[in-house]
Short mmCIF file of C-alpha atoms in Angstrom, two decimals:
data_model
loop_
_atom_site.label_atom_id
_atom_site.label_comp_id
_atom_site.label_asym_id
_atom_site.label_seq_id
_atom_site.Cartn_x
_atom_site.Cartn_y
_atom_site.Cartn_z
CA UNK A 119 -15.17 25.97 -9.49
CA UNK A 120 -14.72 26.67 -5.67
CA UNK A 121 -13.75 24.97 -2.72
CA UNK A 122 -16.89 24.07 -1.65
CA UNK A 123 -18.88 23.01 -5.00
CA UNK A 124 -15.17 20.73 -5.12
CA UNK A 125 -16.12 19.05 -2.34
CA UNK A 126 -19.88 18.11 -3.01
CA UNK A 127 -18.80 16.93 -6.16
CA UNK A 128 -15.93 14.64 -5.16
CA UNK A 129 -18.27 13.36 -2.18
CA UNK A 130 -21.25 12.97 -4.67
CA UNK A 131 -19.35 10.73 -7.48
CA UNK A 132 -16.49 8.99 -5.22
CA UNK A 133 -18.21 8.35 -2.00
CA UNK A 134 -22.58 8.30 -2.76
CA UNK A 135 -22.84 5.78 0.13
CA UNK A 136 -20.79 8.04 2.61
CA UNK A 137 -18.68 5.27 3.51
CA UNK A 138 -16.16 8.40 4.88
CA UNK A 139 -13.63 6.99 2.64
CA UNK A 140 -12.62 8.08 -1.38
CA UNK A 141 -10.29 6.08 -4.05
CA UNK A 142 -7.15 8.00 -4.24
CA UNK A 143 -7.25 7.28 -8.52
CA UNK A 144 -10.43 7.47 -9.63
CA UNK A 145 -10.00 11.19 -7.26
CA UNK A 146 -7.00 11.76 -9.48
CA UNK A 147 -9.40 10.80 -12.81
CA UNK A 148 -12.19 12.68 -11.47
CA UNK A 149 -9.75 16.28 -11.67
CA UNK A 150 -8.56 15.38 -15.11
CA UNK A 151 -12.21 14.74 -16.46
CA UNK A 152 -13.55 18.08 -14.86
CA UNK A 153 -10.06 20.05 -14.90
CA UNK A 154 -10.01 20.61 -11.46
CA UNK A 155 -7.86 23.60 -9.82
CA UNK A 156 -5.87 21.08 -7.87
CA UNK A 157 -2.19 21.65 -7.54
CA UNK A 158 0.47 19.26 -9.01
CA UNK A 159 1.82 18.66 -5.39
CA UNK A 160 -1.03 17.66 -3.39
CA UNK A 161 -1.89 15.15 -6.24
CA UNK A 162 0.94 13.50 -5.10
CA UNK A 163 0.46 13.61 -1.55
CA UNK A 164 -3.20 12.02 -2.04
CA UNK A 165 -1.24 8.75 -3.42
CA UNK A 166 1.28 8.93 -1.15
CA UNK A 167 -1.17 8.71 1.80
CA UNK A 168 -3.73 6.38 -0.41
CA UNK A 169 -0.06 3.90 -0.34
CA UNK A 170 -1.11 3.21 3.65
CA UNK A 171 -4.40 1.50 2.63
CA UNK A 172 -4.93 -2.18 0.99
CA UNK A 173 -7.64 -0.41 -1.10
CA UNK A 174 -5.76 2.46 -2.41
CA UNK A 175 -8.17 4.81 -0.38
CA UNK A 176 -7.87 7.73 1.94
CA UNK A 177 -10.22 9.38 4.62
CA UNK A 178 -12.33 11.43 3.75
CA UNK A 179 -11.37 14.00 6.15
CA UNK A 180 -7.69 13.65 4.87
CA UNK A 181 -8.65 14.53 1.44
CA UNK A 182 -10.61 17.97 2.87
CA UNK A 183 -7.12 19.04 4.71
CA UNK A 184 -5.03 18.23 1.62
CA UNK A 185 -7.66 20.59 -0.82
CA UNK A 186 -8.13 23.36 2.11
CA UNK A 187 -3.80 23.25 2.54
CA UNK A 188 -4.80 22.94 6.41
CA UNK A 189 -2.00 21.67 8.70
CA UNK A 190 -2.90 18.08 9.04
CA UNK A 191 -1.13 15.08 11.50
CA UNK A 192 -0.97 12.73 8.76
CA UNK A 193 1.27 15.13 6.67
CA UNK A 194 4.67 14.16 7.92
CA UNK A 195 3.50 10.44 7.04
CA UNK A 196 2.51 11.82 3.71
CA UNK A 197 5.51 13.26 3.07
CA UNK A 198 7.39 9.90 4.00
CA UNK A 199 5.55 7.60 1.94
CA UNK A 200 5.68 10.00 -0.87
CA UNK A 201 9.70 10.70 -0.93
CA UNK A 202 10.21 6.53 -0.76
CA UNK A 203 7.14 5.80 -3.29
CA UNK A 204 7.01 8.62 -5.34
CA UNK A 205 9.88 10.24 -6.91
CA UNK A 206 9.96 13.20 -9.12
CA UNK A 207 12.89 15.53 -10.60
CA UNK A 208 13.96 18.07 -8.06
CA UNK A 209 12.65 21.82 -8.23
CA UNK A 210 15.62 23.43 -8.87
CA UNK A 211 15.31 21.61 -12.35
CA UNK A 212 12.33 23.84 -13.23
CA UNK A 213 12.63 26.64 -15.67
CA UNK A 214 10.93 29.76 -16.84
CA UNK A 215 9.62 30.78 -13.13
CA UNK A 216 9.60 34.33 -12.40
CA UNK A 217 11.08 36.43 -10.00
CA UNK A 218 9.12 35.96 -7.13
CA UNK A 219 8.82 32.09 -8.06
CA UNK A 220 12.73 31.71 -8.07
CA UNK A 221 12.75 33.59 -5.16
CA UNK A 222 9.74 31.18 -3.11
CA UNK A 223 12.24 28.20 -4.35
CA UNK A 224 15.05 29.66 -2.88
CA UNK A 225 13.12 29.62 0.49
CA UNK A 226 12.03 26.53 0.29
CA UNK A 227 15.62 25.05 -0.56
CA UNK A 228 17.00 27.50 2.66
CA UNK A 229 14.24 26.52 5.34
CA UNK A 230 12.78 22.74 3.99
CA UNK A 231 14.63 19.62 4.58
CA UNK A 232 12.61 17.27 2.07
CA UNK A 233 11.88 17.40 -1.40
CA UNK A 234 8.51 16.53 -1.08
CA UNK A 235 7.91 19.69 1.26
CA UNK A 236 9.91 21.46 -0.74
CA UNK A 237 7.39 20.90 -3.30
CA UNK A 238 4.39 21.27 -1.34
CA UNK A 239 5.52 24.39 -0.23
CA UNK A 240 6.27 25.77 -3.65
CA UNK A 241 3.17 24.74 -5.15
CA UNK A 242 0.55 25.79 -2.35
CA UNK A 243 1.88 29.03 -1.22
CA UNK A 244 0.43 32.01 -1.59
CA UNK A 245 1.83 35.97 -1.31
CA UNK A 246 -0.95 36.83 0.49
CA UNK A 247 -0.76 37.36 3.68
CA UNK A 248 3.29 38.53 3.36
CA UNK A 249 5.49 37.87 5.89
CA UNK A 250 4.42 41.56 7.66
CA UNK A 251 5.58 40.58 11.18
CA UNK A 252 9.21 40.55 10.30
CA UNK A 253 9.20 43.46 8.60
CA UNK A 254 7.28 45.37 11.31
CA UNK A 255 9.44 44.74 14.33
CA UNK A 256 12.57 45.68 12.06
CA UNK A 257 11.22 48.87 11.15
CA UNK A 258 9.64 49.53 14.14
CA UNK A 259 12.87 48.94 15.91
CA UNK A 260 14.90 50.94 13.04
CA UNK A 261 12.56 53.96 13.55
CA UNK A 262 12.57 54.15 17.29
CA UNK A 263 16.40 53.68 16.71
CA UNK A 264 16.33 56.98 14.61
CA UNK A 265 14.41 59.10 16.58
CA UNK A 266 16.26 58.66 19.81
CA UNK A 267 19.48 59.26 17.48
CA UNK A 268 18.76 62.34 16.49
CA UNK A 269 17.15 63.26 20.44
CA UNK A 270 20.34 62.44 21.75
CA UNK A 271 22.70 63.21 18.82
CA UNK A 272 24.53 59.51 19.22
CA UNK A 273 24.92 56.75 17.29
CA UNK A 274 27.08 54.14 18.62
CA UNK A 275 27.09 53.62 22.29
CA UNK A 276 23.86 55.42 23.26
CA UNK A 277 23.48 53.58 26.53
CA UNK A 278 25.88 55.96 28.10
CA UNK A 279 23.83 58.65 27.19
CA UNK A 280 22.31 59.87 30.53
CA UNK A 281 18.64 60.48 29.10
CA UNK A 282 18.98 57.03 27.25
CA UNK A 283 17.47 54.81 30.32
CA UNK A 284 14.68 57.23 30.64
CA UNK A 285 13.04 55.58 27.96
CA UNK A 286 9.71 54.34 28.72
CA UNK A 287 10.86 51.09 26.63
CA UNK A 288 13.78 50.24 28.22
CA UNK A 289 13.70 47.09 30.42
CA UNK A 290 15.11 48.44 34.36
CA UNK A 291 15.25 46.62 37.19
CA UNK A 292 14.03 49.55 38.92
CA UNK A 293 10.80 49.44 36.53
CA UNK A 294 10.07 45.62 36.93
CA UNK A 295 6.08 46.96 37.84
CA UNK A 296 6.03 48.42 34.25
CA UNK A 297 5.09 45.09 32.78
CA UNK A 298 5.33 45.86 29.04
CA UNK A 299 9.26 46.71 29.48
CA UNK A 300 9.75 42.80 29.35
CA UNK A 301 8.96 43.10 25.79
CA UNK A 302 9.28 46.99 24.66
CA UNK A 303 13.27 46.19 25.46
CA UNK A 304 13.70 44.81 21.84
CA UNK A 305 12.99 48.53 20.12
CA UNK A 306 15.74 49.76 21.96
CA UNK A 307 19.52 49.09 20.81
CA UNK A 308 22.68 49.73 22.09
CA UNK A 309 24.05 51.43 19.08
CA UNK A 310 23.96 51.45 15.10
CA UNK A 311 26.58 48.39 15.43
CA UNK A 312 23.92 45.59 17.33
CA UNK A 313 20.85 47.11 15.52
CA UNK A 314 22.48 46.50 12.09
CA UNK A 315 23.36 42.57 13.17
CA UNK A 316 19.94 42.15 14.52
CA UNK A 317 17.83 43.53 11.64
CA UNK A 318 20.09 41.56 9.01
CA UNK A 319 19.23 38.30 10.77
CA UNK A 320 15.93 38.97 10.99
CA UNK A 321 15.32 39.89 7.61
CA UNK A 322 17.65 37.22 6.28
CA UNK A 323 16.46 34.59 8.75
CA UNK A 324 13.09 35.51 10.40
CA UNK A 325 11.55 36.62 6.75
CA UNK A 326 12.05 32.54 5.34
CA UNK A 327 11.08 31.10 8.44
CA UNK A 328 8.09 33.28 8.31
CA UNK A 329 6.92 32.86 4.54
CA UNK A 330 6.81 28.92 5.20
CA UNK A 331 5.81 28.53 9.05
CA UNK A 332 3.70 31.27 9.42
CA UNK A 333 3.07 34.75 11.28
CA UNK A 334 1.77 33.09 14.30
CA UNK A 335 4.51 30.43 14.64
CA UNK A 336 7.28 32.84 13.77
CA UNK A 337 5.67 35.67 15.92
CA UNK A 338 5.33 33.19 19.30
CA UNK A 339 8.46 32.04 18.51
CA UNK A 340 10.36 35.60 18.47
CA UNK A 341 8.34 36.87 21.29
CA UNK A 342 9.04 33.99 23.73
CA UNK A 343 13.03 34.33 23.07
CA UNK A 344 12.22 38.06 23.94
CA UNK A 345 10.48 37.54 27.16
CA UNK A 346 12.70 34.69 28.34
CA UNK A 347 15.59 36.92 27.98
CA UNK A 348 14.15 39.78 29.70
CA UNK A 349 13.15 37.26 32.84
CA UNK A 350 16.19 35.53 32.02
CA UNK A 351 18.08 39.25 33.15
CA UNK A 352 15.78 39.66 36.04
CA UNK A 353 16.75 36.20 37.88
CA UNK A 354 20.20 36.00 36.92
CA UNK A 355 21.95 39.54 36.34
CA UNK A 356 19.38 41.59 38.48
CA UNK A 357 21.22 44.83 38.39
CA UNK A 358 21.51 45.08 34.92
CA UNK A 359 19.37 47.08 32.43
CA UNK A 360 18.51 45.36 28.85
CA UNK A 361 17.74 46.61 25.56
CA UNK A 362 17.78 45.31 21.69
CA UNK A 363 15.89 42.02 19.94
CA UNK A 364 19.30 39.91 20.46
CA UNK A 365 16.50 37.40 22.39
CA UNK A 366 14.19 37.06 19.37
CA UNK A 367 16.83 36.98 17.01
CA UNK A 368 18.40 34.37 19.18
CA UNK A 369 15.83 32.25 19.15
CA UNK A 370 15.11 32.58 15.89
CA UNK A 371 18.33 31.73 14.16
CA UNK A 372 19.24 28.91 17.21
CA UNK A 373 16.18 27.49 15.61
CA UNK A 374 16.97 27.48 12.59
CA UNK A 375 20.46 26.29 12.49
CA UNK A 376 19.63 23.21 14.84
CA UNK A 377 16.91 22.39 12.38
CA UNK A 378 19.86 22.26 9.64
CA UNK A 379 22.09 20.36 11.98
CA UNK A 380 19.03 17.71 12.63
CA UNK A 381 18.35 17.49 9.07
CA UNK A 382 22.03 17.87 7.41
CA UNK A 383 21.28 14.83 5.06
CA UNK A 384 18.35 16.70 3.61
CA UNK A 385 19.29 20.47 3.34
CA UNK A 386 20.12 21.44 0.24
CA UNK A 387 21.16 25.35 0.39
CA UNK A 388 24.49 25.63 -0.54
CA UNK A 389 27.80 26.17 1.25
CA UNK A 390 26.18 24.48 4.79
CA UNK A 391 29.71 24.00 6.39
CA UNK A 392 31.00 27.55 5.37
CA UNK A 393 27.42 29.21 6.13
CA UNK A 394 27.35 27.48 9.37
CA UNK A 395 30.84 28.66 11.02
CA UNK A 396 29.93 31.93 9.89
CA UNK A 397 26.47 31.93 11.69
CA UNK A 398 28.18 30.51 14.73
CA UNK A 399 31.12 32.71 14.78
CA UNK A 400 28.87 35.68 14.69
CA UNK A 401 26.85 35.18 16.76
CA UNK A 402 29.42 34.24 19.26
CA UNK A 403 31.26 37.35 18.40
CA UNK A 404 28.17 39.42 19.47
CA UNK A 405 27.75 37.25 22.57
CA UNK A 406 31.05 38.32 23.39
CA UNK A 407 30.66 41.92 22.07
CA UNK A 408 28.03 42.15 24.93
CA UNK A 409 29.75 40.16 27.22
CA UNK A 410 32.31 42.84 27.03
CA UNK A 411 30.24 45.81 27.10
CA UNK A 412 28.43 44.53 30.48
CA UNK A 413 31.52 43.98 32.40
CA UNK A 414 34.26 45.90 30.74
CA UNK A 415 32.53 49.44 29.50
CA UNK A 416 34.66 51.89 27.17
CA UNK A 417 33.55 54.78 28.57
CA UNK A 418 32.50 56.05 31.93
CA UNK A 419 28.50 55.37 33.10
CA UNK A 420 26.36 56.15 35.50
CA UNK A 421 25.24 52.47 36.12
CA UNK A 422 25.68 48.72 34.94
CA UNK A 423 25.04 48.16 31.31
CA UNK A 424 23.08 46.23 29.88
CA UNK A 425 22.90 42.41 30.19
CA UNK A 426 24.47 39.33 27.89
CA UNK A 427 21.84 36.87 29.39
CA UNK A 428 19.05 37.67 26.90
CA UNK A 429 20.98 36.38 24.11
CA UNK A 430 21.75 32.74 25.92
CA UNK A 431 17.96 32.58 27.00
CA UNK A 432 16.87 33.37 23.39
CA UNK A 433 19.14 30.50 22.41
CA UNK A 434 17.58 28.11 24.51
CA UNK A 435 13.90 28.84 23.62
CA UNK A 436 15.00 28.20 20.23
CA UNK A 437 16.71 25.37 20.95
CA UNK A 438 13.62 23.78 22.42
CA UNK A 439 10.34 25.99 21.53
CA UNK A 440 11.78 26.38 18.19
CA UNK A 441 13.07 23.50 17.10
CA UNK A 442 9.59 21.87 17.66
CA UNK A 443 7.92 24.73 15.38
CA UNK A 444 10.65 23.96 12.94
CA UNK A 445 10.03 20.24 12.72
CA UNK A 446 6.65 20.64 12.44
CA UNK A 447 6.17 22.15 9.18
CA UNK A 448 2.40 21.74 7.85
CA UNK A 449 1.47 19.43 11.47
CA UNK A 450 -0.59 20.54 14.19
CA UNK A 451 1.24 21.37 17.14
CA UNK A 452 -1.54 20.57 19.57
CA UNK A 453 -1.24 16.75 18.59
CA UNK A 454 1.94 16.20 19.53
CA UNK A 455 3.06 15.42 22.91
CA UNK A 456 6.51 17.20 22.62
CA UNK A 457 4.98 20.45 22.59
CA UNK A 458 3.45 20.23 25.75
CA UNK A 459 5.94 19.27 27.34
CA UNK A 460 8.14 22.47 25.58
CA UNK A 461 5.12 24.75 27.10
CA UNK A 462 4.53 23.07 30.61
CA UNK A 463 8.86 23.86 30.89
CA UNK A 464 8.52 27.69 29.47
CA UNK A 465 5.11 27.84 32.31
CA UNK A 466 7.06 26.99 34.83
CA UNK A 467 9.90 29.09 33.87
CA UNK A 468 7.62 31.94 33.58
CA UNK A 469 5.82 31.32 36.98
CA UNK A 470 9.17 31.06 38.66
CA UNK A 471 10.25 34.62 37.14
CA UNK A 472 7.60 36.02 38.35
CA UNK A 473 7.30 34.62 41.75
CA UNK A 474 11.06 35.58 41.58
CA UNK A 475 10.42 39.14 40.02
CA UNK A 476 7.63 39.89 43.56
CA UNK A 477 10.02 38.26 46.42
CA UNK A 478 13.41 37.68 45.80
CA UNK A 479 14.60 41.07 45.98
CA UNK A 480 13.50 42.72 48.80
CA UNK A 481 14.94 39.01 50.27
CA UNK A 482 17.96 39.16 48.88
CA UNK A 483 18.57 42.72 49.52
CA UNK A 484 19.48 43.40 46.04
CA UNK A 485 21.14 47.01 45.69
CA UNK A 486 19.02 47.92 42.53
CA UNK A 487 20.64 51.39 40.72
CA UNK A 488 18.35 54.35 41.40
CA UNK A 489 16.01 54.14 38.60
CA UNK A 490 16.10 57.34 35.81
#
């Protein structure tokens, strides 16, 4: 039976006099009686949210989002009734899953704070559509990586190459008119060393996040860590040339860990203390590895090197963009005030880059190095 024969059928037998509203057990009854393709999860979301009502009845409406697995307001209320009414043994006591199964859990236990959305997640996801963005950006970014390798016959350090900033993808401050250099930056790398930290991270970070929030979340998310940083570079080291994903991958894994951090109680991946110092000291270690690089260079060059500041501003969009994403795991974003107020502050930002970008320096009288 499909969706929509579902549908007429639960609206024909629970609700004949279209009062908008269905009984959350004689639903339950109804699936049993006509074996209804209904997973075990949302079963137990229906009576979570039928707990809210005298009458042990839900909207209609409600009922539609939980069959269709469409991201719905009432979910997060769902998914608090249900942990404090209805408890269940946890998923890692399942056995017999296959690989792909075990490995879905494993996500779900890395990313999800509850149990109950640790459960809806398992139950309603699908393979289809994979998490492709992730893994297009990192090969993208490992091929372009190769190719100018083998042009320029270096592998570590290729920014002191002299043909290196001739690349059409680098971001220069000479080039701010080239518009699409604000994002093409995060192909380019600095060497084999920060391409290597950025594509594990991304394929051990940005692949989870991805498989449960989605390729537009995940995608707006990692984009808007790479643009801030590149406008980040522009207004505060505006000499400087940028290159690699460190801003996506910022934001991406800020996100991520302050999600842990704001939901300690409820994570259950192993080794959170250990994994944690080692996330942070990393990624302060590459912070400083750049830090180092921009101000302190190992070899002679024929300009400034690239900027630090995309990593910090990728750190704050995911501190604040991403966070919001995170928390907001099967919600609508548009209904919630929050996010908002999270884009009106990354508007503005933007607006004043650019404004910035056109005036301030020809005003300032900023001695830009002679584009390549």
């Amino acid at each position: 039976m499909d969706r929509s024969s579902m549908l007429r059928l639960i609206q024909g037998q629970l609700d004949p006099e279209h009062t908008g509203f269905v009984c959350a057990k004689t639903f339950a009854a109804l699936v049993n009686d006509h074996e209804l393709p209904l997973d075990p999860a949302k079963l137990e979301m229906l009576f979570a949210l039928s707990q809210g009502n005298e009458e042990g009845q839900i909207c209609y409406s409600q009922l539609v989002d939980l069959i269709s697995s469409k991201r719905s307001s009432s979910f997060r209320r769902a998914i608090s009734s249900g942990q404090r009414a209805l408890p269940r043994d946890v998923l890692l006591d399942q056995d017999g899953l296959g690989l792909y199964k075990r490995f879905v859990r494993y996500v779900a236990y890395e990313i999800l704070p509850g149990e109950m959305e640790r459960r809806w997640y398992f139950y309603q996801h699908r393979p289809c559509p994979p998490p492709i963005f992730m893994a297009v950006v990192t090969l993208t970014q490992i091929i372009v990586f190769l190719c100018y390798g083998i042009k320029l016959n270096k592998w570590v350090l290729q920014t002191y190459h002299p043909e290196y900033m001739k690349s059409p993808l680098v971001y220069h401050p000479g080039h701010r008119a080239r518009a699409w250099r604000f994002l093409t930056y995060m192909f380019m790398h600095v060497g084999l060393e920060q391409l290597g930290f950025n594509t594990l991270l991304q394929l051990m970070i940005g692949v989870p996040l991805e498989m449960v929030h989605g390729i537009l979340r995940i995608s707006l998310l990692y984009l808007a860590g790479v643009l801030a940083g590149s406008l980040a570079v522009s207004v505060t080291d505006m000499r400087a040339p940028l290159v690699g994903g460190s801003g996506g991958v910022y934001a991406l894994c800020s996100a991520h860990l302050a999600n842990v951090v704001m939901n300690w109680a409820g994570m259950r991946c192993p080794y959170k203390v250990l994994r944690m110092i080692l996330a942070l000291v990393c990624m302060s270690s590459e912070v400083g590895r750049a830090v180092w690089l921009r101000f302190s260079p190992p070899l002679p060059a024929a300009g400034p090197q690239p900027s630090f500041m995309a990593h910090l501003a990728g750190a704050a969009v995911g501190v604040s963009m991403g966070l919001t994403i995170l928390r907001s795991y099967e919600e609508n974003l548009q209904d919630q005030c929050g996010w908002w107020v999270i884009l009106l502050c990354y508007a503005t930002f933007l607006a004043f880059a650019i404004f910035w970008n056109v005036f301030a320096y020809e005003l300032l009288g900023v001695q830009i190095p002679h584009p390549p």
